[in-house]
mmCIF file of C-alpha atoms in Angstrom:
data_model
loop_
_atom_site.group_PDB
_atom_site.id
_atom_site.type_symbol
_atom_site.label_atom_id
_atom_site.label_comp_id
_atom_site.label_asym_id
_atom_site.label_seq_id
_atom_site.Cartn_x
_atom_site.Cartn_y
_atom_site.Cartn_z
ATOM 1 C CA GLY A 1 2.163 73.024 100.278
ATOM 2 C CA VAL A 2 1.500 75.514 97.539
ATOM 3 C CA GLY A 3 1.353 73.870 94.140
ATOM 4 C CA SER A 4 0.495 75.205 90.702
ATOM 5 C CA GLY A 5 -1.108 72.016 89.390
ATOM 6 C CA GLN A 6 -4.277 72.342 91.443
ATOM 7 C CA GLU A 7 -4.509 76.040 90.684
ATOM 8 C CA GLU A 8 -4.597 75.394 86.955
ATOM 9 C CA ALA A 9 -7.187 72.638 87.236
ATOM 10 C CA HIS A 10 -9.964 74.909 88.444
ATOM 11 C CA ALA A 11 -9.341 78.037 86.431
ATOM 12 C CA GLY A 12 -10.902 77.059 83.117
ATOM 13 C CA ALA A 13 -14.610 77.371 83.887
ATOM 14 C CA ASP A 14 -16.937 79.084 86.285
ATOM 15 C CA GLU A 15 -19.804 77.461 88.150
ATOM 16 C CA SER A 16 -22.183 77.984 85.235
ATOM 17 C CA GLY A 17 -19.886 75.930 83.004
ATOM 18 C CA GLU A 18 -18.829 78.932 80.920
ATOM 19 C CA SER A 19 -15.182 78.891 79.942
ATOM 20 C CA LEU A 20 -12.894 81.522 81.376
ATOM 21 C CA HIS A 21 -9.565 82.361 79.825
ATOM 22 C CA PRO A 22 -6.617 80.019 80.480
ATOM 23 C CA THR A 23 -4.267 80.746 83.318
ATOM 24 C CA SER A 24 -1.180 79.785 81.360
ATOM 25 C CA ARG A 25 2.052 81.321 82.595
ATOM 26 C CA ALA A 26 3.497 84.146 80.502
ATOM 27 C CA GLY A 27 0.466 84.107 78.222
ATOM 28 C CA SER A 28 1.573 80.988 76.335
ATOM 29 C CA GLY A 29 -1.235 79.191 74.538
ATOM 30 C CA ALA A 30 -3.749 82.020 75.005
ATOM 31 C CA ALA A 31 -5.561 83.064 71.855
ATOM 32 C CA PRO A 32 -5.203 86.720 70.770
ATOM 33 C CA SER A 33 -8.262 88.819 71.469
ATOM 34 C CA PRO A 34 -9.035 92.515 71.039
ATOM 35 C CA ARG A 35 -9.466 94.506 74.215
ATOM 36 C CA LEU A 36 -13.129 95.287 73.775
ATOM 37 C CA SER A 37 -15.796 95.749 76.413
ATOM 38 C CA ALA A 38 -17.560 92.672 75.015
ATOM 39 C CA ASP A 39 -14.587 90.610 76.173
ATOM 40 C CA ILE A 40 -14.890 91.747 79.778
ATOM 41 C CA PRO A 41 -16.983 89.373 81.941
ATOM 42 C CA LEU A 42 -19.195 91.587 84.088
ATOM 43 C CA GLY A 43 -21.610 89.145 85.745
ATOM 44 C CA VAL A 44 -20.629 88.079 89.236
ATOM 45 C CA HIS A 45 -21.147 84.414 88.287
ATOM 46 C CA HIS A 46 -18.066 84.644 86.040
ATOM 47 C CA TYR A 47 -15.925 85.290 89.099
ATOM 48 C CA ILE A 48 -17.325 82.894 91.704
ATOM 49 C CA MET A 49 -15.516 79.563 91.771
ATOM 50 C CA ALA A 50 -17.884 76.748 92.742
ATOM 51 C CA SER A 51 -15.265 74.596 94.453
ATOM 52 C CA GLY A 52 -11.598 73.750 94.606
ATOM 53 C CA PRO A 53 -8.497 75.151 96.285
ATOM 54 C CA PRO A 54 -7.431 78.809 96.071
ATOM 55 C CA CYS A 55 -6.209 79.645 92.568
ATOM 56 C CA PHE A 56 -5.460 82.409 90.080
ATOM 57 C CA PHE A 57 -7.388 83.041 86.874
ATOM 58 C CA SER A 58 -7.275 85.455 83.958
ATOM 59 C CA PRO A 59 -10.647 87.136 83.325
ATOM 60 C CA VAL A 60 -9.520 88.425 79.902
ATOM 61 C CA PRO A 61 -7.190 86.855 77.308
ATOM 62 C CA ALA A 62 -3.489 87.102 78.077
ATOM 63 C CA ASP A 63 -1.225 89.105 75.785
ATOM 64 C CA PRO A 64 0.083 86.535 73.264
ATOM 65 C CA SER A 65 3.377 88.404 72.935
ATOM 66 C CA GLY A 66 4.091 88.046 76.653
ATOM 67 C CA LEU A 67 5.473 91.588 76.694
ATOM 68 C CA LYS A 68 2.956 93.234 78.977
ATOM 69 C CA PRO A 69 3.625 93.304 82.705
ATOM 70 C CA VAL A 70 1.399 91.065 84.793
ATOM 71 C CA LEU A 71 -0.915 92.598 87.380
ATOM 72 C CA VAL A 72 -1.444 90.075 90.167
ATOM 73 C CA TYR A 73 -4.571 91.203 91.993
ATOM 74 C CA VAL A 74 -5.522 90.019 95.478
ATOM 75 C CA PRO A 75 -9.174 90.985 96.135
ATOM 76 C CA GLY A 76 -10.869 92.025 99.347
ATOM 77 C CA ILE A 77 -12.847 89.818 101.695
ATOM 78 C CA GLU A 78 -15.230 88.541 98.986
ATOM 79 C CA PHE A 79 -12.190 86.972 97.232
ATOM 80 C CA THR A 80 -13.715 86.608 93.774
ATOM 81 C CA GLY A 81 -12.165 89.540 91.901
ATOM 82 C CA TYR A 82 -15.577 90.880 90.927
ATOM 83 C CA THR A 83 -14.706 94.250 92.473
ATOM 84 C CA LEU A 84 -12.155 94.759 89.709
ATOM 85 C CA SER A 85 -14.543 94.037 86.828
ATOM 86 C CA LYS A 86 -15.380 97.675 86.069
ATOM 87 C CA GLN A 87 -11.683 98.545 85.749
ATOM 88 C CA LEU A 88 -10.672 95.523 83.684
ATOM 89 C CA GLU A 89 -11.025 97.116 80.265
ATOM 90 C CA ARG A 90 -8.595 99.913 81.104
ATOM 91 C CA LEU A 91 -6.224 97.715 83.091
ATOM 92 C CA SER A 92 -6.073 94.978 80.459
ATOM 93 C CA ALA A 93 -4.882 97.526 77.905
ATOM 94 C CA GLU A 94 -1.647 97.827 79.888
ATOM 95 C CA TYR A 95 -1.425 94.587 81.871
ATOM 96 C CA ASP A 96 -2.149 90.899 81.784
ATOM 97 C CA VAL A 97 -4.491 90.649 84.763
ATOM 98 C CA ARG A 98 -4.498 87.626 87.047
ATOM 99 C CA ILE A 99 -6.890 87.417 89.983
ATOM 100 C CA PHE A 100 -6.590 85.381 93.161
ATOM 101 C CA ARG A 101 -9.874 83.793 94.206
ATOM 102 C CA LEU A 102 -11.323 81.386 96.722
ATOM 103 C CA SER A 103 -14.487 79.327 96.530
ATOM 104 C CA PRO A 104 -17.225 80.102 99.098
ATOM 105 C CA SER A 105 -16.626 76.720 100.713
ATOM 106 C CA ASP A 106 -12.864 77.155 101.031
ATOM 107 C CA ARG A 107 -11.595 77.436 104.589
ATOM 108 C CA THR A 108 -7.890 78.013 104.003
ATOM 109 C CA PRO A 109 -6.624 79.922 107.063
ATOM 110 C CA ALA A 110 -5.888 83.564 106.309
ATOM 111 C CA VAL A 111 -2.318 83.158 107.547
ATOM 112 C CA GLU A 112 -1.677 80.611 104.769
ATOM 113 C CA LEU A 113 -2.932 82.686 101.839
ATOM 114 C CA HIS A 114 0.391 84.452 101.372
ATOM 115 C CA GLY A 115 1.892 81.170 100.152
ATOM 116 C CA PHE A 116 -0.358 81.049 97.098
ATOM 117 C CA VAL A 117 0.490 84.655 96.241
ATOM 118 C CA GLN A 118 4.217 84.049 96.643
ATOM 119 C CA ALA A 119 4.079 80.970 94.424
ATOM 120 C CA GLU A 120 2.220 82.855 91.681
ATOM 121 C CA VAL A 121 4.536 85.873 91.734
ATOM 122 C CA ARG A 122 7.694 83.748 91.756
ATOM 123 C CA SER A 123 6.394 81.551 88.936
ATOM 124 C CA LEU A 124 5.668 84.574 86.746
ATOM 125 C CA GLU A 125 8.968 86.259 87.573
ATOM 126 C CA ALA A 126 10.848 83.083 86.672
ATOM 127 C CA THR A 127 9.520 83.378 83.110
ATOM 128 C CA GLY A 128 10.946 86.878 82.797
ATOM 129 C CA ARG A 129 7.678 88.745 83.231
ATOM 130 C CA ARG A 130 7.521 92.032 85.118
ATOM 131 C CA VAL A 131 5.041 91.641 87.965
ATOM 132 C CA VAL A 132 2.985 94.270 89.773
ATOM 133 C CA LEU A 133 1.438 92.926 92.981
ATOM 134 C CA MET A 134 -1.773 94.695 93.979
ATOM 135 C CA GLY A 135 -3.967 94.025 97.005
ATOM 136 C CA GLU A 136 -7.249 95.650 97.956
ATOM 137 C CA SER A 137 -8.797 95.850 101.430
ATOM 138 C CA PHE A 138 -8.182 92.479 103.133
ATOM 139 C CA GLY A 139 -6.313 91.462 100.002
ATOM 140 C CA GLY A 140 -3.938 94.318 100.747
ATOM 141 C CA VAL A 141 -3.014 92.616 103.999
ATOM 142 C CA VAL A 142 -2.418 89.315 102.193
ATOM 143 C CA ALA A 143 -0.351 91.015 99.476
ATOM 144 C CA LEU A 144 1.700 92.891 102.073
ATOM 145 C CA ASP A 145 2.241 89.693 104.055
ATOM 146 C CA ALA A 146 3.479 87.935 100.915
ATOM 147 C CA ALA A 147 5.720 90.858 99.963
ATOM 148 C CA LEU A 148 7.346 91.075 103.398
ATOM 149 C CA ARG A 149 8.004 87.341 103.447
ATOM 150 C CA MET A 150 9.546 87.460 99.974
ATOM 151 C CA ALA A 151 11.825 90.274 101.133
ATOM 152 C CA GLU A 152 12.999 88.500 104.296
ATOM 153 C CA GLY A 153 16.736 88.500 104.801
ATOM 154 C CA GLY A 154 17.219 91.362 102.373
ATOM 155 C CA ARG A 155 16.377 89.220 99.352
ATOM 156 C CA ALA A 156 15.465 90.906 96.067
ATOM 157 C CA VAL A 157 11.714 90.754 95.639
ATOM 158 C CA PRO A 158 10.329 89.110 92.468
ATOM 159 C CA PHE A 159 7.975 91.995 91.650
ATOM 160 C CA SER A 160 8.546 95.514 90.355
ATOM 161 C CA ALA A 161 5.858 97.300 92.392
ATOM 162 C CA LEU A 162 3.519 96.744 95.311
ATOM 163 C CA VAL A 163 0.164 98.545 95.241
ATOM 164 C CA LEU A 164 -2.104 98.607 98.305
ATOM 165 C CA ILE A 165 -5.658 99.921 97.951
ATOM 166 C CA ASN A 166 -7.577 100.675 101.148
ATOM 167 C CA ALA A 167 -5.499 97.994 102.828
ATOM 168 C CA ALA A 168 -7.247 96.599 105.909
ATOM 169 C CA THR A 169 -4.234 97.127 108.153
ATOM 170 C CA VAL A 170 -6.437 98.537 110.940
ATOM 171 C CA ILE A 171 -9.171 95.925 110.638
ATOM 172 C CA SER A 172 -9.052 95.186 114.369
ATOM 173 C CA SER A 173 -10.581 98.597 115.022
ATOM 174 C CA THR A 174 -13.532 97.953 112.673
ATOM 175 C CA PRO A 175 -16.678 95.771 113.004
ATOM 176 C CA TRP A 176 -15.375 93.288 110.388
ATOM 177 C CA PRO A 177 -13.714 90.787 112.748
ATOM 178 C CA THR A 178 -17.058 90.319 114.500
ATOM 179 C CA LEU A 179 -19.036 90.247 111.272
ATOM 180 C CA ALA A 180 -16.771 87.711 109.568
ATOM 181 C CA SER A 181 -18.028 84.720 111.558
ATOM 182 C CA ALA A 182 -21.618 85.828 110.982
ATOM 183 C CA LEU A 183 -21.033 85.992 107.213
ATOM 184 C CA GLU A 184 -19.724 82.425 107.176
ATOM 185 C CA ALA A 185 -22.977 81.263 108.772
ATOM 186 C CA LEU A 186 -25.119 82.680 105.958
ATOM 187 C CA PRO A 187 -26.924 80.268 103.591
ATOM 188 C CA LYS A 188 -24.801 79.336 100.570
ATOM 189 C CA GLY A 189 -26.958 81.298 98.102
ATOM 190 C CA VAL A 190 -26.767 84.468 100.171
ATOM 191 C CA TYR A 191 -23.038 84.026 100.798
ATOM 192 C CA GLN A 192 -22.364 83.687 97.077
ATOM 193 C CA GLY A 193 -24.288 86.909 96.441
ATOM 194 C CA LEU A 194 -22.087 88.919 98.816
ATOM 195 C CA PRO A 195 -19.591 90.035 96.128
ATOM 196 C CA SER A 196 -22.284 91.962 94.244
ATOM 197 C CA LEU A 197 -23.534 93.471 97.503
ATOM 198 C CA LEU A 198 -20.105 94.495 98.770
ATOM 199 C CA SER A 199 -18.720 95.733 95.454
ATOM 200 C CA PRO A 200 -18.895 99.424 94.494
#
């Protein structure tokens, strides 16, 4: 099942041991911090999770007032969130940003990823926060899958907007399905370096 307890357990530090900002719901317990470029983690090691189940993390401090909408970002195939790092300073001025990430060793089937996204969005919405769900590339497919499932039966969706960026909805006509298995066979060090190679 999809639970929030395991998600929280792995969101406090990256593989280098450096603390990342808490993933508390609705910003509770997060210390105030100015939105300065010095607060934005730019190194890819800040985004790679060494181990653990899929989870969400906040790369910058949450808004202590809890008034900002929450941007729930589902990254592309590298699934670290590093691709968003160059936009974080501008985005965090308007949103609390939460990023979905997987460790390089995680083998959660793609068809199950929507459950984690649904659980996160519903949890945030239950606290009264306005949620914007955004997916990029393969993450766009996951975000769309989650959105469609949440809307099944004509139910009101728990987010205010869905944003898809270069969504990989035609991935079957690209080389990526063939390349995916080859990428998984790469040595761990090379695999972990893929986010910096694939990011713009």
